[in-house]
Amino acid sequence: MSEPGKTKFQVDLRRHLRETGVEDNLTHLICEIAEASKYIIHSIRTGDLGVAGTSNLYGEKQLALDVLADRILRKRLDHSGVVVNMMSEEMDQIIPVSTDWEGKYSVAFDPLDGSSLVDVNLAVGTIVAIFPGYDLLRPGREQVAAIYILYGPRTTLVYSVGDGVYEFGMNNLMEYTLLREHITLKPKGNLYSPGGLRNQYTPGVENYVSTLEKRGVKLRYSGGFVPDINQVLLKGEGVFLYPHLKDLPRGKLRLLFELSPMAYLVEQAGGAASDGHQPILDLLPTQIHERAPVFIGCKDDVALAEEMLRTYEGKKDVPAEKGRSVKASG
Ligand code: AFP
């Protein structure tokens, strides 16, 4: 239990993980990611907002902050002593760290999701998926932990290791202390976060959004996946969608390091996450940068999306992602 005189809500992240019985190497890994976030915050607050003069696999110009955040996390994971392979949005292949994979983990991460929002001072975040052993190209259901760090008016860290969802806040000593435990979602919500251009919505998605609007559900959309999901989780209600679009049949968000970790957290909070037909966590990525459509949040709101798509579009599988598949190294 936490030391006398301290309530459980003053306990820092490492002590909390130990007291909840999280295995040592996983505790160390989660704490290393939390430590990395302190350097990422510094780079956001003071860093160069310019372009890094490079582009990622998608041909998107990499912002200096993207590259910096990626380097900070990569270095931390490299030296952690508990990582086998790692993969990020900024890398075009899986990076092997160690050939000894017993009792160690592989990590997929988006170092600074929504980075283009920093120069308009909107909230951004880091998203991390943690798998046991060496293989990263596997269904998200096999994760052992998922984390996001939200760099907003306050810096918060939300994680789960499969025993509920916990929120930590960074205090003035830059320590993470417990704010909320066992975060749960209601079955149905009153906010929705619709990504993608409305004029590119297919009939099923259009009818789904119209149904939500007729129900009086409020639109809340920041353009940042982490703050938008954080709002659904902490308000305990709502649904986020970045669906398949007429011009983007697989949607925009990446399965491995955006959707799988967020789906893990939302399912742990009693919600659901679907590609419109099946759970996100059951999807097997065939390549590291695979995208998928997503409907994520309150269980009943996600089920309604699946029902609308069945009704208006039939049971169509999402078209296969073009591009090379990458063998996991291990
Ligand atoms: P960036 O990382 O390129 O800013 O994109 C952010 C994001 O991947 C995700 O955080 C948002 O939910 C989504 O894109 C917003 O996409 P739109 O700008 O098309 O709404």
PDB file of N, CA and C and ligand atoms in Angstrom, residues 56 60 63 66 89-90 110 112-118 123-125 127 194-197 221-229 240-242 245 248 252-254 258 291, ligand 1:
ATOM      1  N   ASN A  56       8.134  11.683 -44.107  1.00  0.00           N
ATOM      2  CA  ASN A  56       7.997  10.292 -43.626  1.00  0.00           C
ATOM      3  C   ASN A  56       7.562   9.392 -44.790  1.00  0.00           C
ATOM      4  N   GLU A  60       4.695  12.761 -46.153  1.00  0.00           N
ATOM      5  CA  GLU A  60       4.273  13.954 -45.392  1.00  0.00           C
ATOM      6  C   GLU A  60       5.526  14.649 -44.858  1.00  0.00           C
ATOM      7  N   LEU A  63       7.670  17.472 -39.349  1.00  0.00           N
ATOM      8  CA  LEU A  63       7.939  18.685 -38.578  1.00  0.00           C
ATOM      9  C   LEU A  63       9.120  18.392 -37.667  1.00  0.00           C
ATOM     10  N   ASP A  66       8.117  16.411 -34.750  1.00  0.00           N
ATOM     11  CA  ASP A  66       7.871  14.975 -34.983  1.00  0.00           C
ATOM     12  C   ASP A  66       9.174  14.212 -34.839  1.00  0.00           C
ATOM     13  N   GLU A  89       5.482   5.941 -36.205  1.00  0.00           N
ATOM     14  CA  GLU A  89       4.928   6.580 -37.399  1.00  0.00           C
ATOM     15  C   GLU A  89       6.044   7.193 -38.229  1.00  0.00           C
ATOM     16  N   GLU A  90       7.134   7.603 -37.570  1.00  0.00           N
ATOM     17  CA  GLU A  90       8.203   8.316 -38.287  1.00  0.00           C
ATOM     18  C   GLU A  90       9.216   7.365 -38.910  1.00  0.00           C
ATOM     19  N   ASP A 110       3.263   6.371 -31.823  1.00  0.00           N
ATOM     20  CA  ASP A 110       3.153   7.620 -32.581  1.00  0.00           C
ATOM     21  C   ASP A 110       3.723   8.689 -31.655  1.00  0.00           C
ATOM     22  N   LEU A 112       4.330  11.920 -31.717  1.00  0.00           N
ATOM     23  CA  LEU A 112       3.634  13.199 -31.507  1.00  0.00           C
ATOM     24  C   LEU A 112       2.461  13.276 -32.475  1.00  0.00           C
ATOM     25  N   ASP A 113       1.370  12.626 -32.078  1.00  0.00           N
ATOM     26  CA  ASP A 113       0.193  12.578 -32.953  1.00  0.00           C
ATOM     27  C   ASP A 113      -0.495  13.942 -32.946  1.00  0.00           C
ATOM     28  N   GLY A 114      -0.796  14.432 -34.146  1.00  0.00           N
ATOM     29  CA  GLY A 114      -1.465  15.735 -34.249  1.00  0.00           C
ATOM     30  C   GLY A 114      -0.471  16.880 -34.237  1.00  0.00           C
ATOM     31  N   SER A 115       0.796  16.557 -34.533  1.00  0.00           N
ATOM     32  CA  SER A 115       1.865  17.569 -34.384  1.00  0.00           C
ATOM     33  C   SER A 115       1.556  18.844 -35.157  1.00  0.00           C
ATOM     34  N   SER A 116       0.786  18.741 -36.245  1.00  0.00           N
ATOM     35  CA  SER A 116       0.505  19.964 -37.031  1.00  0.00           C
ATOM     36  C   SER A 116      -0.364  20.932 -36.217  1.00  0.00           C
ATOM     37  N   LEU A 117      -0.902  20.462 -35.074  1.00  0.00           N
ATOM     38  CA  LEU A 117      -1.765  21.335 -34.252  1.00  0.00           C
ATOM     39  C   LEU A 117      -0.947  22.180 -33.284  1.00  0.00           C
ATOM     40  N   VAL A 118       0.341  21.830 -33.120  1.00  0.00           N
ATOM     41  CA  VAL A 118       1.154  22.549 -32.110  1.00  0.00           C
ATOM     42  C   VAL A 118       1.257  24.032 -32.464  1.00  0.00           C
ATOM     43  N   ALA A 123      -4.044  20.867 -28.399  1.00  0.00           N
ATOM     44  CA  ALA A 123      -3.460  19.726 -27.677  1.00  0.00           C
ATOM     45  C   ALA A 123      -3.031  18.619 -28.630  1.00  0.00           C
ATOM     46  N   VAL A 124      -1.892  17.979 -28.284  1.00  0.00           N
ATOM     47  CA  VAL A 124      -1.354  16.861 -29.061  1.00  0.00           C
ATOM     48  C   VAL A 124      -0.981  15.751 -28.085  1.00  0.00           C
ATOM     49  N   GLY A 125      -0.551  14.601 -28.644  1.00  0.00           N
ATOM     50  CA  GLY A 125      -0.263  13.500 -27.729  1.00  0.00           C
ATOM     51  C   GLY A 125       0.690  12.470 -28.280  1.00  0.00           C
ATOM     52  N   ILE A 127       1.177   8.254 -28.429  1.00  0.00           N
ATOM     53  CA  ILE A 127       0.376   7.032 -28.286  1.00  0.00           C
ATOM     54  C   ILE A 127       1.322   5.832 -28.348  1.00  0.00           C
ATOM     55  N   PRO A 194     -16.550  13.588 -35.435  1.00  0.00           N
ATOM     56  CA  PRO A 194     -16.552  13.019 -36.786  1.00  0.00           C
ATOM     57  C   PRO A 194     -15.348  13.469 -37.610  1.00  0.00           C
ATOM     58  N   GLY A 195     -14.422  12.573 -37.916  1.00  0.00           N
ATOM     59  CA  GLY A 195     -13.267  12.910 -38.769  1.00  0.00           C
ATOM     60  C   GLY A 195     -13.598  12.724 -40.229  1.00  0.00           C
ATOM     61  N   GLY A 196     -12.783  13.344 -41.079  1.00  0.00           N
ATOM     62  CA  GLY A 196     -12.975  13.190 -42.521  1.00  0.00           C
ATOM     63  C   GLY A 196     -14.009  14.169 -43.055  1.00  0.00           C
ATOM     64  N   LEU A 197     -13.914  14.422 -44.381  1.00  0.00           N
ATOM     65  CA  LEU A 197     -14.833  15.394 -45.000  1.00  0.00           C
ATOM     66  C   LEU A 197     -16.218  14.776 -45.140  1.00  0.00           C
ATOM     67  N   TYR A 221     -14.843  18.148 -31.994  1.00  0.00           N
ATOM     68  CA  TYR A 221     -13.754  17.611 -32.818  1.00  0.00           C
ATOM     69  C   TYR A 221     -12.591  18.600 -32.828  1.00  0.00           C
ATOM     70  N   SER A 222     -11.401  18.128 -32.363  1.00  0.00           N
ATOM     71  CA  SER A 222     -10.258  19.049 -32.278  1.00  0.00           C
ATOM     72  C   SER A 222      -9.253  18.823 -33.416  1.00  0.00           C
ATOM     73  N   GLY A 223      -9.372  17.666 -34.101  1.00  0.00           N
ATOM     74  CA  GLY A 223      -8.353  17.351 -35.107  1.00  0.00           C
ATOM     75  C   GLY A 223      -7.165  16.613 -34.504  1.00  0.00           C
ATOM     76  N   GLY A 224      -7.228  16.375 -33.189  1.00  0.00           N
ATOM     77  CA  GLY A 224      -6.179  15.579 -32.526  1.00  0.00           C
ATOM     78  C   GLY A 224      -6.808  14.312 -31.975  1.00  0.00           C
ATOM     79  N   PHE A 225      -6.296  13.153 -32.412  1.00  0.00           N
ATOM     80  CA  PHE A 225      -6.867  11.874 -31.986  1.00  0.00           C
ATOM     81  C   PHE A 225      -6.779  11.728 -30.463  1.00  0.00           C
ATOM     82  N   VAL A 226      -5.626  12.101 -29.879  1.00  0.00           N
ATOM     83  CA  VAL A 226      -5.441  11.893 -28.438  1.00  0.00           C
ATOM     84  C   VAL A 226      -6.409  12.761 -27.624  1.00  0.00           C
ATOM     85  N   PRO A 227      -6.462  14.088 -27.830  1.00  0.00           N
ATOM     86  CA  PRO A 227      -7.436  14.865 -27.040  1.00  0.00           C
ATOM     87  C   PRO A 227      -8.878  14.456 -27.304  1.00  0.00           C
ATOM     88  N   ASP A 228      -9.190  14.074 -28.550  1.00  0.00           N
ATOM     89  CA  ASP A 228     -10.584  13.713 -28.857  1.00  0.00           C
ATOM     90  C   ASP A 228     -10.983  12.407 -28.163  1.00  0.00           C
ATOM     91  N   ILE A 229     -10.074  11.439 -28.125  1.00  0.00           N
ATOM     92  CA  ILE A 229     -10.367  10.193 -27.405  1.00  0.00           C
ATOM     93  C   ILE A 229     -10.361  10.448 -25.891  1.00  0.00           C
ATOM     94  N   PHE A 240     -15.994   8.579 -31.301  1.00  0.00           N
ATOM     95  CA  PHE A 240     -15.096   9.190 -32.284  1.00  0.00           C
ATOM     96  C   PHE A 240     -15.159   8.327 -33.545  1.00  0.00           C
ATOM     97  N   LEU A 241     -15.216   8.979 -34.704  1.00  0.00           N
ATOM     98  CA  LEU A 241     -15.167   8.194 -35.941  1.00  0.00           C
ATOM     99  C   LEU A 241     -14.220   8.860 -36.934  1.00  0.00           C
ATOM    100  N   TYR A 242     -13.377   8.056 -37.557  1.00  0.00           N
ATOM    101  CA  TYR A 242     -12.686   8.467 -38.757  1.00  0.00           C
ATOM    102  C   TYR A 242     -12.959   7.343 -39.759  1.00  0.00           C
ATOM    103  N   LEU A 245     -13.815   6.531 -46.319  1.00  0.00           N
ATOM    104  CA  LEU A 245     -14.361   7.649 -47.086  1.00  0.00           C
ATOM    105  C   LEU A 245     -14.367   7.263 -48.563  1.00  0.00           C
ATOM    106  N   LEU A 248     -10.991   7.742 -49.466  1.00  0.00           N
ATOM    107  CA  LEU A 248     -10.008   7.079 -48.573  1.00  0.00           C
ATOM    108  C   LEU A 248     -10.675   5.817 -48.015  1.00  0.00           C
ATOM    109  N   LYS A 252      -8.054   7.169 -42.449  1.00  0.00           N
ATOM    110  CA  LYS A 252      -6.764   7.858 -42.344  1.00  0.00           C
ATOM    111  C   LYS A 252      -5.872   7.305 -41.245  1.00  0.00           C
ATOM    112  N   LEU A 253      -6.461   6.797 -40.164  1.00  0.00           N
ATOM    113  CA  LEU A 253      -5.663   6.498 -38.974  1.00  0.00           C
ATOM    114  C   LEU A 253      -4.960   5.145 -39.085  1.00  0.00           C
ATOM    115  N   ARG A 254      -3.771   5.049 -38.488  1.00  0.00           N
ATOM    116  CA  ARG A 254      -2.954   3.851 -38.601  1.00  0.00           C
ATOM    117  C   ARG A 254      -3.305   2.850 -37.513  1.00  0.00           C
ATOM    118  N   GLU A 258      -1.887   3.849 -33.666  1.00  0.00           N
ATOM    119  CA  GLU A 258      -2.945   4.790 -33.266  1.00  0.00           C
ATOM    120  C   GLU A 258      -4.174   4.020 -32.801  1.00  0.00           C
ATOM    121  N   ARG A 291      -3.666   1.265 -42.481  1.00  0.00           N
ATOM    122  CA  ARG A 291      -4.720   2.134 -41.956  1.00  0.00           C
ATOM    123  C   ARG A 291      -5.988   1.304 -41.772  1.00  0.00           C
TER     124      ARG A 291
HETATM  125  P1  AFP B   1      -1.456  14.821 -38.011  1.00  0.00           P
HETATM  126  O1  AFP B   1      -0.627  13.973 -37.085  1.00  0.00           O
HETATM  127  O2  AFP B   1      -0.995  14.783 -39.441  1.00  0.00           O
HETATM  128  O3  AFP B   1      -1.699  16.200 -37.498  1.00  0.00           O
HETATM  129  O4  AFP B   1      -2.893  14.115 -38.093  1.00  0.00           O
HETATM  130  C1  AFP B   1      -3.567  13.924 -36.876  1.00  0.00           C
HETATM  131  C2  AFP B   1      -4.438  12.715 -37.077  1.00  0.00           C
HETATM  132  O5  AFP B   1      -3.653  11.635 -37.473  1.00  0.00           O
HETATM  133  C3  AFP B   1      -5.223  12.393 -35.821  1.00  0.00           C
HETATM  134  O6  AFP B   1      -4.579  12.859 -34.677  1.00  0.00           O
HETATM  135  C4  AFP B   1      -6.553  13.100 -36.030  1.00  0.00           C
HETATM  136  O7  AFP B   1      -7.630  12.430 -35.419  1.00  0.00           O
HETATM  137  C5  AFP B   1      -6.711  13.114 -37.551  1.00  0.00           C
HETATM  138  O8  AFP B   1      -5.393  13.000 -38.089  1.00  0.00           O
HETATM  139  C6  AFP B   1      -7.319  14.397 -38.018  1.00  0.00           C
HETATM  140  O9  AFP B   1      -7.414  14.290 -39.411  1.00  0.00           O
HETATM  141  P2  AFP B   1      -8.132  15.475 -40.202  1.00  0.00           P
HETATM  142  O10 AFP B   1      -7.151  16.624 -40.158  1.00  0.00           O
HETATM  143  O11 AFP B   1      -8.348  14.895 -41.580  1.00  0.00           O
HETATM  144  O12 AFP B   1      -9.410  15.797 -39.506  1.00  0.00           O
END
